Amino acid sequence: MIQMVWSQEIASRAYLDTVKALCQNFKEPGMSEFLSAMAAGWNSKLIVESWSYGSPIATSVGLAVAARHTCGRHVCVVPDERSRLGYIKAMEEAGTVSSTAVIVGEAEEVMEGLHDVDFLVLDLKRKDFDRVLRCAKLNHDGAVLACKNACHRGISGFRWHGVLEKWTRVVRSLFLPVGQGLHVAHAGANSGSVRTKKCPSRWIKYIDHRSGEEHVFRG
């Protein structure tokens, strides 16, 4: 079975390209850089995010950069036409040339057509974030899930087993003090009754651009 393999080289290139893309438009693109590097490092072929009108666009720019590095597909799920137009305009204003597919619709309807999701980014400020998670058709070889704005719903009150289908196997999860808080989980390979080995833990480094402090986490 093909497993998710980390590439430090691709992650570093995506990180630097995201810095270049954001530095002229955003003061603190820390989370965007981090998610871009992570999506690229795992060689994600299908990157999906949810977005709604008025939300920051920096994360979207970073994911679009990651998709270019992996020759993958970047899809943005929005709730209505207003959000679709707002997303396209915001990406253009950010100076990002992107082939991102923007899909309008309810979570169940939209996620039904997206198979083998490798990297999923959700905003906990969206009321339907849990529905998107439950409807997501993750890659059977494993996937990475990221929920930003964790502080919006309370760090201690979030539990992956409360928002994922019961057959989704979370290999490991962690909370990162990036932006307004970020919950990250690695969903393991799903092979029915066949047991799969857990991937070895990896160290993840994040530099706070405001304070200059360096944080290292085991993922």
Coordinates of C-alpha atoms in Angstrom, one line a residue:
M1 CA 0.0 0.0 0.0
I2 CA 1.2 3.5 -0.9
Q3 CA 1.6 5.6 2.3
M4 CA 2.0 9.3 2.7
V5 CA 5.7 10.2 2.5
W6 CA 7.1 13.5 3.8
S7 CA 9.3 15.5 1.5
Q8 CA 11.3 18.2 3.3
E9 CA 12.5 19.7 0.1
I10 CA 9.1 20.3 -1.4
A11 CA 7.8 21.6 1.9
S12 CA 10.6 24.1 2.1
R13 CA 10.1 25.4 -1.4
A14 CA 6.3 25.8 -0.8
Y15 CA 7.1 27.6 2.5
L16 CA 9.4 30.1 0.8
D17 CA 7.1 30.7 -2.2
T18 CA 4.2 31.4 0.1
V19 CA 6.3 33.9 2.0
K20 CA 7.1 35.7 -1.3
A21 CA 3.4 35.6 -2.3
L22 CA 2.2 37.0 0.9
C23 CA 4.8 39.4 2.2
Q24 CA 3.5 42.3 0.1
N25 CA -0.1 41.9 1.2
F26 CA -0.2 40.4 4.7
K27 CA 1.7 41.3 7.8
E28 CA 1.5 37.9 9.6
P29 CA 1.2 35.0 7.2
G30 CA 2.5 32.5 9.7
M31 CA -0.3 30.0 9.5
S32 CA -0.5 30.2 5.8
E33 CA 3.2 29.4 5.4
F34 CA 2.8 26.5 7.8
L35 CA -0.2 24.9 6.1
S36 CA 1.4 25.4 2.7
A37 CA 4.6 23.7 3.7
M38 CA 2.6 20.8 5.3
A39 CA 0.4 20.3 2.3
A40 CA 3.3 20.3 -0.1
G41 CA 5.5 18.2 2.2
W42 CA 2.9 15.4 2.2
N43 CA 2.7 15.6 -1.6
S44 CA -1.0 16.2 -1.4
K45 CA -2.7 15.7 -4.7
L46 CA -6.2 16.9 -3.7
I47 CA -6.2 19.9 -1.3
V48 CA -9.7 21.0 -0.1
E49 CA -10.6 24.0 2.0
S50 CA -13.8 25.7 3.1
W51 CA -14.2 29.5 2.9
S52 CA -16.9 32.0 3.4
Y53 CA -17.4 35.7 2.5
G54 CA -15.2 38.1 4.4
S55 CA -12.7 35.5 5.6
P56 CA -9.0 36.1 5.3
I57 CA -7.5 34.8 2.0
A58 CA -3.9 34.2 3.1
T59 CA -4.4 30.5 3.8
S60 CA -6.0 30.0 0.4
V61 CA -2.9 31.6 -1.2
G62 CA -0.7 29.2 0.6
L63 CA -2.7 26.2 -0.4
A64 CA -2.7 27.3 -4.0
V65 CA 1.1 27.5 -3.9
A66 CA 1.3 24.0 -2.3
A67 CA -0.9 22.6 -5.1
R68 CA 1.4 24.0 -7.7
H69 CA 4.4 22.3 -6.1
T70 CA 2.7 18.9 -5.9
C71 CA 1.1 19.2 -9.3
G72 CA -2.1 18.6 -7.4
R73 CA -5.6 20.0 -7.4
H74 CA -6.8 22.8 -5.0
V75 CA -10.5 23.0 -4.4
C76 CA -12.3 25.7 -2.4
V77 CA -15.8 24.9 -1.0
V78 CA -18.0 28.0 -0.5
P79 CA -21.7 28.2 0.8
D80 CA -23.1 30.6 -1.7
E81 CA -22.5 32.7 -4.9
R82 CA -21.6 35.7 -2.9
S83 CA -18.8 33.8 -1.3
R84 CA -17.6 32.5 -4.7
L85 CA -17.3 35.9 -6.2
G86 CA -15.7 37.3 -3.0
Y87 CA -13.1 34.5 -3.0
I88 CA -12.2 35.0 -6.7
K89 CA -11.9 38.8 -6.1
A90 CA -9.8 38.3 -3.0
M91 CA -7.4 35.9 -4.7
E92 CA -7.0 38.3 -7.6
E93 CA -6.3 41.2 -5.2
A94 CA -3.7 39.1 -3.5
G95 CA -1.9 38.8 -6.9
T96 CA -2.3 35.0 -7.0
V97 CA -2.6 33.3 -10.4
S98 CA -4.4 30.1 -9.4
S99 CA -6.3 27.3 -11.0
T100 CA -8.3 26.7 -7.9
A101 CA -11.7 25.2 -8.5
V102 CA -14.4 27.0 -6.5
I103 CA -17.5 24.9 -5.8
V104 CA -20.7 26.3 -4.4
G105 CA -23.2 24.2 -2.4
E106 CA -24.1 22.4 0.8
A107 CA -21.5 20.3 2.5
E108 CA -23.1 17.0 1.8
E109 CA -23.6 17.8 -1.9
V110 CA -20.2 19.3 -2.6
M111 CA -18.1 16.7 -0.7
E112 CA -19.9 13.8 -2.4
G113 CA -18.1 14.7 -5.6
L114 CA -14.6 15.0 -4.1
H115 CA -12.9 11.7 -3.6
D116 CA -9.5 10.8 -2.1
V117 CA -9.0 14.1 -0.3
D118 CA -5.3 14.2 0.9
F119 CA -5.4 17.6 2.8
L120 CA -8.4 19.2 4.3
V121 CA -8.5 22.7 5.9
L122 CA -11.6 23.9 7.7
D123 CA -12.5 27.1 9.5
L124 CA -14.1 26.5 12.9
K125 CA -15.9 29.8 12.5
R126 CA -18.1 28.2 9.8
K127 CA -21.2 26.6 11.3
D128 CA -21.1 23.6 8.9
F129 CA -17.4 22.7 9.6
D130 CA -18.5 19.4 11.3
R131 CA -20.7 18.5 8.3
V132 CA -17.9 19.0 5.9
L133 CA -15.6 16.8 8.0
R134 CA -18.1 14.0 8.3
C135 CA -18.9 14.1 4.5
A136 CA -15.3 14.2 3.4
K137 CA -14.1 11.2 1.4
L138 CA -10.5 10.9 2.6
N139 CA -7.8 9.2 0.7
H140 CA -7.7 5.5 1.9
D141 CA -3.9 5.8 2.1
G142 CA -4.1 8.6 4.7
A143 CA -5.0 12.3 4.9
V144 CA -4.1 15.3 7.0
L145 CA -6.9 17.4 8.6
A146 CA -6.5 20.9 9.8
C147 CA -9.0 23.1 11.7
K148 CA -8.0 26.8 12.1
N149 CA -9.5 29.4 14.5
A150 CA -9.6 26.8 17.3
C151 CA -9.8 29.6 19.9
H152 CA -13.2 30.6 18.4
R153 CA -14.8 27.4 19.8
G154 CA -12.5 26.8 22.7
I155 CA -9.3 24.8 22.6
S156 CA -10.3 22.3 25.3
G157 CA -13.8 21.7 23.9
F158 CA -12.7 20.3 20.6
R159 CA -12.4 16.6 20.1
W160 CA -11.7 14.8 16.8
H161 CA -13.8 11.8 17.7
G162 CA -16.8 14.1 18.1
V163 CA -16.6 15.5 14.5
L164 CA -15.3 12.5 12.5
E165 CA -17.1 9.3 11.4
K166 CA -16.4 6.5 13.8
W167 CA -14.4 4.5 11.3
T168 CA -11.9 7.3 10.7
R169 CA -8.7 6.3 12.4
V170 CA -6.8 9.2 13.9
V171 CA -3.1 8.1 14.1
R172 CA -2.1 11.3 15.9
S173 CA -3.3 14.8 16.6
L174 CA -2.0 18.0 18.1
F175 CA -2.8 21.6 18.8
L176 CA -0.6 24.3 17.5
P177 CA -0.6 27.9 18.9
V178 CA -0.5 29.3 15.3
G179 CA -2.7 32.2 14.4
Q180 CA -5.9 31.8 16.4
G181 CA -5.1 28.2 17.1
L182 CA -4.8 25.2 14.9
H183 CA -6.0 21.6 15.4
V184 CA -4.1 19.1 13.2
A185 CA -4.8 15.4 12.8
H186 CA -3.3 12.6 10.6
A187 CA -6.0 10.2 9.6
G188 CA -4.4 6.8 9.0
A189 CA -4.7 4.5 6.0
N190 CA -8.0 2.6 5.8
S191 CA -7.6 -0.9 4.6
G192 CA -10.6 -2.7 6.2
S193 CA -9.4 -5.4 8.6
V194 CA -5.8 -5.1 7.6
R195 CA -3.7 -3.5 10.3
T196 CA -1.3 -0.7 9.2
K197 CA 1.8 0.5 10.8
K198 CA 1.9 4.0 12.3
C199 CA 4.2 6.4 10.7
P200 CA 7.1 7.6 13.0
S201 CA 6.6 10.9 14.8
R202 CA 8.1 13.9 13.2
W203 CA 9.2 17.2 14.6
I204 CA 7.4 20.3 13.2
K205 CA 9.1 23.7 13.6
Y206 CA 7.2 27.0 13.6
I207 CA 8.6 30.5 14.0
D208 CA 6.4 33.2 15.4
H209 CA 7.0 36.2 13.1
R210 CA 5.8 38.6 15.6
S211 CA 8.1 37.6 18.5
G212 CA 10.8 35.8 16.6
E213 CA 10.4 32.8 18.9
E214 CA 10.9 29.3 17.6
H215 CA 8.5 26.5 18.6
V216 CA 9.1 22.9 18.0
F217 CA 6.3 20.3 18.2
R218 CA 6.2 16.5 17.8
G219 CA 3.6 15.6 15.1

